[in-house]
Coordinates of C-alpha atoms and ligand atoms in Angstrom, one line a residue:
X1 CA 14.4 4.6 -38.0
X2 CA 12.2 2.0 -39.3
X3 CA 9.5 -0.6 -38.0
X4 CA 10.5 -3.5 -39.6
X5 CA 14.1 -3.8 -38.0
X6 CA 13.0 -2.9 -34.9
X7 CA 10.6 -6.2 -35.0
X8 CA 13.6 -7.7 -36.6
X9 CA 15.9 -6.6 -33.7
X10 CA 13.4 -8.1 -31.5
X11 CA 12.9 -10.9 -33.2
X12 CA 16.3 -12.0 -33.0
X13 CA 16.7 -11.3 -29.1
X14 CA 18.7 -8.1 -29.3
X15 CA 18.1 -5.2 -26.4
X16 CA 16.4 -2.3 -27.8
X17 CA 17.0 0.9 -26.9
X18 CA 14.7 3.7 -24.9
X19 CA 14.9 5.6 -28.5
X20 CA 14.0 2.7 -31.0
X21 CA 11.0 1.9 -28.0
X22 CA 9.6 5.5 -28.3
X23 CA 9.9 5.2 -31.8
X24 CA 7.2 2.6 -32.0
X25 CA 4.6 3.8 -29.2
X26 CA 4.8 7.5 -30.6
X27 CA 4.7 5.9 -33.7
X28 CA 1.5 3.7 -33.0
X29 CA -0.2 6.5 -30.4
X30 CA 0.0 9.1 -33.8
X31 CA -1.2 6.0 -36.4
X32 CA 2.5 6.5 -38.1
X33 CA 3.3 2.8 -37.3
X34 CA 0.3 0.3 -38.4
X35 CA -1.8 -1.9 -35.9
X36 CA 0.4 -4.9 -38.1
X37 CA 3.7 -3.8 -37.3
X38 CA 3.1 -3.1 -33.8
X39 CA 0.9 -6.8 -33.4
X40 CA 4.6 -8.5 -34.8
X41 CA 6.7 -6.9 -32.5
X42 CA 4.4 -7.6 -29.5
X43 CA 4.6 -11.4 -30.7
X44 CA 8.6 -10.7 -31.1
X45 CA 8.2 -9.7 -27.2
X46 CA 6.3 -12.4 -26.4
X47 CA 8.7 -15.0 -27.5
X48 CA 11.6 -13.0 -26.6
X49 CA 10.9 -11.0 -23.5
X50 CA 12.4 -7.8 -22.6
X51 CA 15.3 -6.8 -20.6
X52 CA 14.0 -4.7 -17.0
X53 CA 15.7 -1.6 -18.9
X54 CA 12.9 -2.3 -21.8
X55 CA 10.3 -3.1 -19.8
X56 CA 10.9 0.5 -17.7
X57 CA 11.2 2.6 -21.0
X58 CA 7.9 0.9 -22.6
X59 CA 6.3 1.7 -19.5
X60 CA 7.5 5.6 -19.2
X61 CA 6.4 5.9 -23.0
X62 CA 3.2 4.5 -22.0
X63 CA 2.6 6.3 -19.2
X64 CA 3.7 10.0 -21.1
X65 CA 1.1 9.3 -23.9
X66 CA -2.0 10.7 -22.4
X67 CA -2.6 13.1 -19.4
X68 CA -0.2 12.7 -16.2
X69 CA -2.0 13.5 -12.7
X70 CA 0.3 15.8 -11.2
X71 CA -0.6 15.1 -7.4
X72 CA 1.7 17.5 -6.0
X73 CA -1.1 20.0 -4.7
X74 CA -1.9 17.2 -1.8
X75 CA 0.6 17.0 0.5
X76 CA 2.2 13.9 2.0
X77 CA 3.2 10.5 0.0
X78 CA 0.7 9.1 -2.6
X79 CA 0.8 5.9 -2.3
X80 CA -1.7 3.6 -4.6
X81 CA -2.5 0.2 -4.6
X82 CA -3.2 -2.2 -7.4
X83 CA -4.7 -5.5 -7.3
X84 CA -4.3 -8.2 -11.1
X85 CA -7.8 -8.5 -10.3
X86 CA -9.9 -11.1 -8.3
X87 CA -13.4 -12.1 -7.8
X88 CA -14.6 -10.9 -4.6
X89 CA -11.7 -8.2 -3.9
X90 CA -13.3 -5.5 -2.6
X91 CA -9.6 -4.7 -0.9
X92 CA -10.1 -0.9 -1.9
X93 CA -12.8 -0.2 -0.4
X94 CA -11.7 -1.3 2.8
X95 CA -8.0 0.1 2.6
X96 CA -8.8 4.0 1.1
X97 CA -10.8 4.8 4.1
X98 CA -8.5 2.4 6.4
X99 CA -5.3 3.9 5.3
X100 CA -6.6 7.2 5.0
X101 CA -7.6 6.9 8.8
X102 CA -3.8 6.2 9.5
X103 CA -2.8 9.5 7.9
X104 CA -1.8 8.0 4.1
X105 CA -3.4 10.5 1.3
X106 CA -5.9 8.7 -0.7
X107 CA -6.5 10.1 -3.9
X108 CA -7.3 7.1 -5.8
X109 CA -9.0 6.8 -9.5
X110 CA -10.5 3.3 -10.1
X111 CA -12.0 1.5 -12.5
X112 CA -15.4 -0.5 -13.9
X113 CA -15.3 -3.6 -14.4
X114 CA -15.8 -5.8 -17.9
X115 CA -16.9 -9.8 -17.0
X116 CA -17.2 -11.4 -13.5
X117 CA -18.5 -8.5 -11.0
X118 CA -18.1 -5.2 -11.6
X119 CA -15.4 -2.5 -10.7
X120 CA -14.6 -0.6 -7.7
X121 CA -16.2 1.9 -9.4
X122 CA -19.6 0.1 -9.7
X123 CA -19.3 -1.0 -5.9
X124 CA -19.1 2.6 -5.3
X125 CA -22.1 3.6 -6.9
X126 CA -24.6 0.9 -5.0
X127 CA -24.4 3.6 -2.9
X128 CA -27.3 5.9 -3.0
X129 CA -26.1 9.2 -4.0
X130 CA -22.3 8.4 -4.3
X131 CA -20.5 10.3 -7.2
X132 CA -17.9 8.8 -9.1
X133 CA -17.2 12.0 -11.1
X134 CA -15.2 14.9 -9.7
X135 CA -13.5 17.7 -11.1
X136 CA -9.9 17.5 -10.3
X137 CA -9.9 20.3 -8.3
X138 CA -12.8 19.0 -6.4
X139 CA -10.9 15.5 -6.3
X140 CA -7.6 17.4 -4.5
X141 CA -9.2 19.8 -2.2
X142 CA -11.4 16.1 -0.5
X143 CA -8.0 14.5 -0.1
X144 CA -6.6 17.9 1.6
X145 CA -9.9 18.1 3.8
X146 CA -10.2 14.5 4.5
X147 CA -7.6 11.9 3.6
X148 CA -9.6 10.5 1.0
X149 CA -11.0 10.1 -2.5
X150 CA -11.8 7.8 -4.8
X151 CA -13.2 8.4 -8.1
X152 CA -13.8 7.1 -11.9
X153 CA -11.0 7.6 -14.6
X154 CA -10.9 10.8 -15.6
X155 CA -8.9 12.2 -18.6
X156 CA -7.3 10.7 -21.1
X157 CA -4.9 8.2 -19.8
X158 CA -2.5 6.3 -21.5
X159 CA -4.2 6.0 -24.8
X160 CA -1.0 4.1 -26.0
X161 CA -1.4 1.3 -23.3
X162 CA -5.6 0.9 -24.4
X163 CA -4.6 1.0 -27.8
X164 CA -1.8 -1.7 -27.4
X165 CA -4.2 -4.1 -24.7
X166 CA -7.2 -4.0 -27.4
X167 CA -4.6 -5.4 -30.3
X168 CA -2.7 -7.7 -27.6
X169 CA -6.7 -9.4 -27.2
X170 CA -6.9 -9.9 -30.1
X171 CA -3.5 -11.1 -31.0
X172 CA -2.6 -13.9 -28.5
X173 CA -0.2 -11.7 -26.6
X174 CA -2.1 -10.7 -23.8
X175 CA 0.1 -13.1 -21.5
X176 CA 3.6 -11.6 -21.6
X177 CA 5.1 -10.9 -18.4
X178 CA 6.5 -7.4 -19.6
X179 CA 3.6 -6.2 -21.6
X180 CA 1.4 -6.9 -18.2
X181 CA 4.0 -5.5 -15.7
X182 CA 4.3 -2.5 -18.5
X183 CA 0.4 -2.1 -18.6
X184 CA 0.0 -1.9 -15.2
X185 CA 2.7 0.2 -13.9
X186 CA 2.2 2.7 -17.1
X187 CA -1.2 3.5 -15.5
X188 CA 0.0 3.7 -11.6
X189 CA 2.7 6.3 -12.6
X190 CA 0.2 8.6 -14.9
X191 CA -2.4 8.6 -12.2
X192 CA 1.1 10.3 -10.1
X193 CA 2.0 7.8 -7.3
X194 CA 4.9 8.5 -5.5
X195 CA 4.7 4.6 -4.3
X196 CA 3.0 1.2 -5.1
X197 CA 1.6 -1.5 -3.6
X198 CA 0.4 -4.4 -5.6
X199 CA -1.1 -7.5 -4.5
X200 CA -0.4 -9.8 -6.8
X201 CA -2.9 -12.8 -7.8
X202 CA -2.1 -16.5 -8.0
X203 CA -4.0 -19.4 -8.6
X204 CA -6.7 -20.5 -10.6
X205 CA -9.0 -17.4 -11.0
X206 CA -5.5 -15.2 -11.7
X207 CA -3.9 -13.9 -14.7
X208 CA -1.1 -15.9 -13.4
X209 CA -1.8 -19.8 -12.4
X210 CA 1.3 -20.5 -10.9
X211 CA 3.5 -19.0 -8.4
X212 CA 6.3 -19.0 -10.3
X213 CA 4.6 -16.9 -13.0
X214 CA 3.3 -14.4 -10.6
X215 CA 6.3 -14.0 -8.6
X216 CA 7.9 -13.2 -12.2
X217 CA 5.5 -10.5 -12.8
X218 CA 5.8 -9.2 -9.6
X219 CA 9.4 -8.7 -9.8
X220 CA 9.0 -6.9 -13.1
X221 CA 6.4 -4.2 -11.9
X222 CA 8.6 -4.2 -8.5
X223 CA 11.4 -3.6 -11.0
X224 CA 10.2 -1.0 -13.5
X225 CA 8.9 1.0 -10.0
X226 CA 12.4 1.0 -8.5
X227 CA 13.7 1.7 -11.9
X228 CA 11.4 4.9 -12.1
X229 CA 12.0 6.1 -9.0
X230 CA 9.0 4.6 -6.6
X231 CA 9.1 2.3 -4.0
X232 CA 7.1 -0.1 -5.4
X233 CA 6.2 -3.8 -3.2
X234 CA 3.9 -6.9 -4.5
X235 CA 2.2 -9.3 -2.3
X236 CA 1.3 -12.5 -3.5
X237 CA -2.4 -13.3 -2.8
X238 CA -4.1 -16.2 -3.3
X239 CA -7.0 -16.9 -5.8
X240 CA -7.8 -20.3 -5.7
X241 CA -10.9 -19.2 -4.3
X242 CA -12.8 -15.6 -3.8
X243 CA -12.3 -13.1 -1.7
X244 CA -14.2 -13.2 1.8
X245 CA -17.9 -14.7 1.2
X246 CA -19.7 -11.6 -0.9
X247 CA -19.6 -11.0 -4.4
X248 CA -21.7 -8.4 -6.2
X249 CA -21.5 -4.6 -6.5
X250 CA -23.6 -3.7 -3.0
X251 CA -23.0 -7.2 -1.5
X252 CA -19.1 -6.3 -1.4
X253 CA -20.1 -3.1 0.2
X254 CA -21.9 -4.5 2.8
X255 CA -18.7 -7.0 3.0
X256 CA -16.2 -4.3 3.0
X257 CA -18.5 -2.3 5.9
X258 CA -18.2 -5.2 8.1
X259 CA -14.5 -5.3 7.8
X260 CA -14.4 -1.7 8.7
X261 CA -15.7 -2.9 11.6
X262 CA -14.0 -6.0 12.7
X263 CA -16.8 -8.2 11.7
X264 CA -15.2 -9.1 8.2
X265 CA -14.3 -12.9 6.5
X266 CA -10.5 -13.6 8.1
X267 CA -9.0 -13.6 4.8
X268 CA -10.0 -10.3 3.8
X269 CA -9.7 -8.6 7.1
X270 CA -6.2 -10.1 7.0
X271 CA -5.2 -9.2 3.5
X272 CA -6.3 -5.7 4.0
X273 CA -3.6 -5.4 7.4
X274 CA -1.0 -6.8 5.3
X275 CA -1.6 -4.8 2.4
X276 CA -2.5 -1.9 4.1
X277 CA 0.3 -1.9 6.4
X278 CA 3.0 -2.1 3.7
X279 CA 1.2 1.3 2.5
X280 CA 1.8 2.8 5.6
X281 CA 5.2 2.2 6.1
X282 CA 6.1 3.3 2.2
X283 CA 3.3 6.3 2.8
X284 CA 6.0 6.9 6.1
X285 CA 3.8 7.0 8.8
X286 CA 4.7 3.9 9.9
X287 CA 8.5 2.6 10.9
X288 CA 8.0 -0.9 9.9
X289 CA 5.2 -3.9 9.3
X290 CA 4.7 -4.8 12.8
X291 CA 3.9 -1.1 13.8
X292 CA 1.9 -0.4 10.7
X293 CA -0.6 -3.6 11.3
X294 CA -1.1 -2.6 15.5
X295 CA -1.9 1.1 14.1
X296 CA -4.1 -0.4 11.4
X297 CA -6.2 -2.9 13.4
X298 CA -6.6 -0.2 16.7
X299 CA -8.1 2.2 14.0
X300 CA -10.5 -0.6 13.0
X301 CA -10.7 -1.8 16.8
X302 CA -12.1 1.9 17.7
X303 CA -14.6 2.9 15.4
X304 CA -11.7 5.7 12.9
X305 CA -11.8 4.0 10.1
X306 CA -15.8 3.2 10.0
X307 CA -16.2 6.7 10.6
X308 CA -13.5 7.5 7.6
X309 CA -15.7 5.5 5.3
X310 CA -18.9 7.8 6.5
X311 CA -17.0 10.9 5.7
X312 CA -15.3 9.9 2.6
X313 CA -19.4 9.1 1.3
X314 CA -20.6 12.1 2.6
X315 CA -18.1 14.4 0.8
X316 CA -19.1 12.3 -2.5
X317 CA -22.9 13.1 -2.1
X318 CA -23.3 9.7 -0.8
X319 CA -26.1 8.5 1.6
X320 CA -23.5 7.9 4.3
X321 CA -26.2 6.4 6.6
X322 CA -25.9 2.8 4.9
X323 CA -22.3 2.5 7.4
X324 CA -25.0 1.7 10.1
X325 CA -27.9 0.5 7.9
X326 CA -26.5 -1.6 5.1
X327 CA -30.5 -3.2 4.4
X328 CA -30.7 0.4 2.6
X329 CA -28.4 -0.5 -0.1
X330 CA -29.8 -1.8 -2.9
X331 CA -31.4 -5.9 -2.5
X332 CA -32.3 -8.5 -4.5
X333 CA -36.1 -9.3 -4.6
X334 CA -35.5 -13.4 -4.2
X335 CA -32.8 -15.9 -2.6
X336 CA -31.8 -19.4 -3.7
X337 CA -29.6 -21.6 -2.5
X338 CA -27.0 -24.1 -3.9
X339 CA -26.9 -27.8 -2.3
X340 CA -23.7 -29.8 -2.0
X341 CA -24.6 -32.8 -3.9
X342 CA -21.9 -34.9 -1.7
X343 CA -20.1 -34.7 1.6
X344 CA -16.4 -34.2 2.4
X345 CA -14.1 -31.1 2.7
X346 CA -14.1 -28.5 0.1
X347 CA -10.5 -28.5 -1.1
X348 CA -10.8 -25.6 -3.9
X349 CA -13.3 -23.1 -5.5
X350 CA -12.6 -22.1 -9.6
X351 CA -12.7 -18.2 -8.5
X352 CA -13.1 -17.8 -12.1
X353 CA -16.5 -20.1 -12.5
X354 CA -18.1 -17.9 -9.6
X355 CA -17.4 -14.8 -11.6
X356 CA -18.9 -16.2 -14.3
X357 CA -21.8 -17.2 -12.2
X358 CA -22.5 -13.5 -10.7
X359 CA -21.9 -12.2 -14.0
X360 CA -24.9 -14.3 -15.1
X361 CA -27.3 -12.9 -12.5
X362 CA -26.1 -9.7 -13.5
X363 CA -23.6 -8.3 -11.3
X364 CA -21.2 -8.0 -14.1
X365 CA -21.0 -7.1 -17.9
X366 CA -20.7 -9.3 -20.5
X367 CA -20.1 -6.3 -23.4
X368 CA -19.2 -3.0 -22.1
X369 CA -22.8 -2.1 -23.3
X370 CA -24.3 -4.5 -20.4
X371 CA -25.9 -2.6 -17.7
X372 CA -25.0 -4.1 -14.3
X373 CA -27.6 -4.6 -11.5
X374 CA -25.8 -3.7 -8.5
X375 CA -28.3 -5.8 -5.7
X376 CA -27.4 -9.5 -7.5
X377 CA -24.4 -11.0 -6.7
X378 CA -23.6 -14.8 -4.4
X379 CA -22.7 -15.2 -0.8
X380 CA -20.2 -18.2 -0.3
X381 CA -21.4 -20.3 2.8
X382 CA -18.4 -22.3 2.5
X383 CA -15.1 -21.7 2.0
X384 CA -11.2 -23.9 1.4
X385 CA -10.7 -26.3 4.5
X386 CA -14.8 -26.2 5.6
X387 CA -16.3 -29.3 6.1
X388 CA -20.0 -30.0 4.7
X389 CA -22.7 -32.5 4.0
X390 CA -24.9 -33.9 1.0
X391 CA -27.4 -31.1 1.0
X392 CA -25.6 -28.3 3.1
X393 CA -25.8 -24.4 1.6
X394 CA -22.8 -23.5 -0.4
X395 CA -24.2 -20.5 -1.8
X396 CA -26.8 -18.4 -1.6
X397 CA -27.9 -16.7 -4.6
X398 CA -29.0 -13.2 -4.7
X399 CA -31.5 -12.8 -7.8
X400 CA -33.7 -10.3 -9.8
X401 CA -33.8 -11.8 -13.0
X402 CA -34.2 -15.6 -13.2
X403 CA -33.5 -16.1 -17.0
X404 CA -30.0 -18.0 -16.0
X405 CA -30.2 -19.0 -12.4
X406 CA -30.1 -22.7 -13.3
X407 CA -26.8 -21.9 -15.5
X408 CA -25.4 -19.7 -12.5
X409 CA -26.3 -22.4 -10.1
X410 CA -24.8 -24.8 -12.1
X411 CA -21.3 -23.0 -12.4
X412 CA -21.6 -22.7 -8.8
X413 CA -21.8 -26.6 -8.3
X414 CA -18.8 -26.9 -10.2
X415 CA -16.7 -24.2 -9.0
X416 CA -16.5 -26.8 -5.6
X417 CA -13.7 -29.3 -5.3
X418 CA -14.9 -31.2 -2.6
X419 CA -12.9 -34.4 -1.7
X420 CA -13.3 -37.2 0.6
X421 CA -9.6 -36.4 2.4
X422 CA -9.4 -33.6 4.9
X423 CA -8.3 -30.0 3.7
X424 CA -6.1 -27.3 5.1
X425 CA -7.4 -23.4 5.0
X426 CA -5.6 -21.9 1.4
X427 CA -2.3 -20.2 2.4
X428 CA -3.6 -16.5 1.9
X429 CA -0.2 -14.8 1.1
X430 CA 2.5 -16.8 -0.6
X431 CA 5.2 -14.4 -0.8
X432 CA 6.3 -10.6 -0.8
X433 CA 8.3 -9.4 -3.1
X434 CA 10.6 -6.4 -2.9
X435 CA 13.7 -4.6 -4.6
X436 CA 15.9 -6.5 -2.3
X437 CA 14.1 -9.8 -3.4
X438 CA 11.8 -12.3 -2.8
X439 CA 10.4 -14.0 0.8
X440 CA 8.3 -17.2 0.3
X441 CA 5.8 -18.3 2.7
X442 CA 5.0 -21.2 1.3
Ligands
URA501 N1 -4.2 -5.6 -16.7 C1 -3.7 -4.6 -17.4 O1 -4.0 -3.4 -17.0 N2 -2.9 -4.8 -18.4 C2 -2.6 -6.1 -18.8 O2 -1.8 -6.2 -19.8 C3 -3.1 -7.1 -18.1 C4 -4.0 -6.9 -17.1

């Protein structure tokens, strides 16, 4: 077998097989096949797309090139959730101590984050004490004992899919449908879920802008899950604006806290029932979505999952204590707020520019060498479909360092589409996508 017809295959719109697939990723994984050759065929796959039966054996190869987490030794269904990334989605923290509450095993491995706000990860660790590194024996006795884990990537997994994303960045190929859905789902079934639930992003501070686009890469990860033997659903959230009103590494704590315990933003406590609820019922401890939401919000109704968030930080070292005190997570020294310059109804908010604008107080990294402060971050004050005046709050910042509060603030001011007409709340979910196909909400 040889490179240069595969890209040539590929080029010219032909299927390739599972064999001529792990030809090339074995190939580029061992240095065999150059970055060249494997940057041409990812620009053949661009243009040309791949076939579901592609898409699933890229993925597999992907997913076999580094360490798989054999989750076997915890019993029950592992089901993980992924999110295309938002600013202000602190979803897992709310839903691993949530669902864990439920009876759903949580053994979860998350990430840092690079730009906007930091990682799940990097939430975690605004709390005093709080490890992020276990051994893995460590990681699967918790989830026997208590339901619930979440730590840092461990290991090495999939090398091939961090080899392939670093040459995609830098080769105008990031945005393919089947090298996303591949990427993503590659890492899901190394980290050894049994099942998936992804909430998909849409909108201006997504991957995808369109719904369209996101419903097309939802039905790829949907299909390379079903095709490798998970049950595997994708809700379609919307990012036209954050996430709740928090954003910043101990700011979403405190945000994902007050969820815990009914006191959350509406669309957050919302998204997390939804989403939370379809883990349930694929985790089978639920019959169906109606059932699964009642359990969800009585165990946030009576105090289980806010006292499954204590014990799942207690078990991780953590000072569990900041459930009932969050003014002991880490603050910002000063505040400084963000004026509308004109009246009307705020009819969008560039998710993206406020991402940009924590990341310039500091709550995210720039380079992965940036060191995060985890007290800086912005509270929204208003949100889609709120009404304000000339000189109302529509942030406040939370600040350390003062360098680039004017640019931040400045982002900020622009972020807000505010229009003289009135505005209706943002749909939050657009539409759920399944094996058995797709139903729109909107
Ligand atoms: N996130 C990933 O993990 N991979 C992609 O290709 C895009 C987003």
């Amino acid at each position: 077998m040889r490179a240069v017809d595969i890209i040539h295959k590929k080029r010219e719109g032909h299927e390739l097989t599972a064999e001529e697939i792990r030809f090339l990723i074995q190939g580029y994984s061992s240095g065999e096949v150059p970055d060249y050759q494997i940057a041409a065929w990812a620009m053949a796959v661009y243009f040309q797309g791949m076939t579901a039966s592609e898409t699933a054996s890229l993925t597999l190869e992907m997913a076999r090139s580094g360490d798989q987490i054999d989750l076997s030794s915890i019993s029950g269904i592992k089901v993980d959730k992924h999110s295309t990334g938002g600013v202000g989605d602190k979803t897992s923290l709310i839903l691993a101590p949530l669902v864990a509450a439920a009876g759903v095993p949580v053994a979860k491995m998350s990430g840092r984050g690079l730009g906007h706000t930091g990682g799940t990860i990097d939430k975690l660790e605004s709390i005093p004490g709080f490890q992020v590194e276990l051994e893995r024996e460590q990681f699967f006795k918790q989830v026997n004992e208590i339901g619930v884990s979440l730590i840092g990537q461990t290991g090495n997994i999939t090398p091939a899919d961090k080899k392939l994303y670093a040459l995609r960045d830098v080769t105008a190929t990031v945005e393919s449908i089947p090298l996303i859905a591949s990427s993503v789902m590659s890492k899901k079934i190394a980290a050894g879920a049994d099942a998936i639930v992804l909430d998909v992003k849409t909108g201006s501070g997504a991957f995808m802008k369109t719904l369209d686009d996101s419903i097309a890469l939802a039905k790829a990860m949907v299909d390379i899950g079903t095709d490798t033997g998970r049950q595997t659903i994708a809700v379609i959230s919307d990012m036209d604006q954050p996430l709740g009103h928090l954003i910043g590494n101990s700011l979403e704590v405190e945000e994902a806290i007050q969820t815990l315990r009914g006191e959350g933003p509406r669309d957050l406590h919302r998204l997390c029932i939804m989403l939370g609820a379809h883990m349930l019922v694929l985790g089978g401890v639920a019959r169906d979505a109606a059932e699964a939401e009642a359990r969800l919000e009585q165990l946030i109704a009576d105090g289980s999952a806010l006292e499954k968030l204590k014990e799942l930080i207690a078990a991780q070292g953590g000072d569990a204590s900041v459930v009932d005190h969050p003014e002991r997570l880490p603050h910002a020294r000063e505040r400084f707020e963000v004026k509308a310059e004109a009246g009307g109804t705020v009819a969008a908010i560039q998710a993206e520019e406020i991402g940009i604008a924590a990341m310039l107080l500091g709550a995210g990294r720039e380079t992965k060498e940036s060191v995060i402060d985890l007290s800086v971050g912005i509270d929204l004050r208003a949100k889609v479909g709120d009404a304000v005046n000339a000189g109302d709050v529509l942030a406040v910042l939370h600040v350390n360092d003062a360098s680039r509060l004017q640019e931040a603030a400045q982002k900020i001011i622009h972020a807000y589409r505010i229009t003289s007409e009135a505005q209706a709340a943002a749909p939050l979910v657009y539409a759920i996508v399944t094996k058995d196909g797709v139903e729109r909400f909107v």
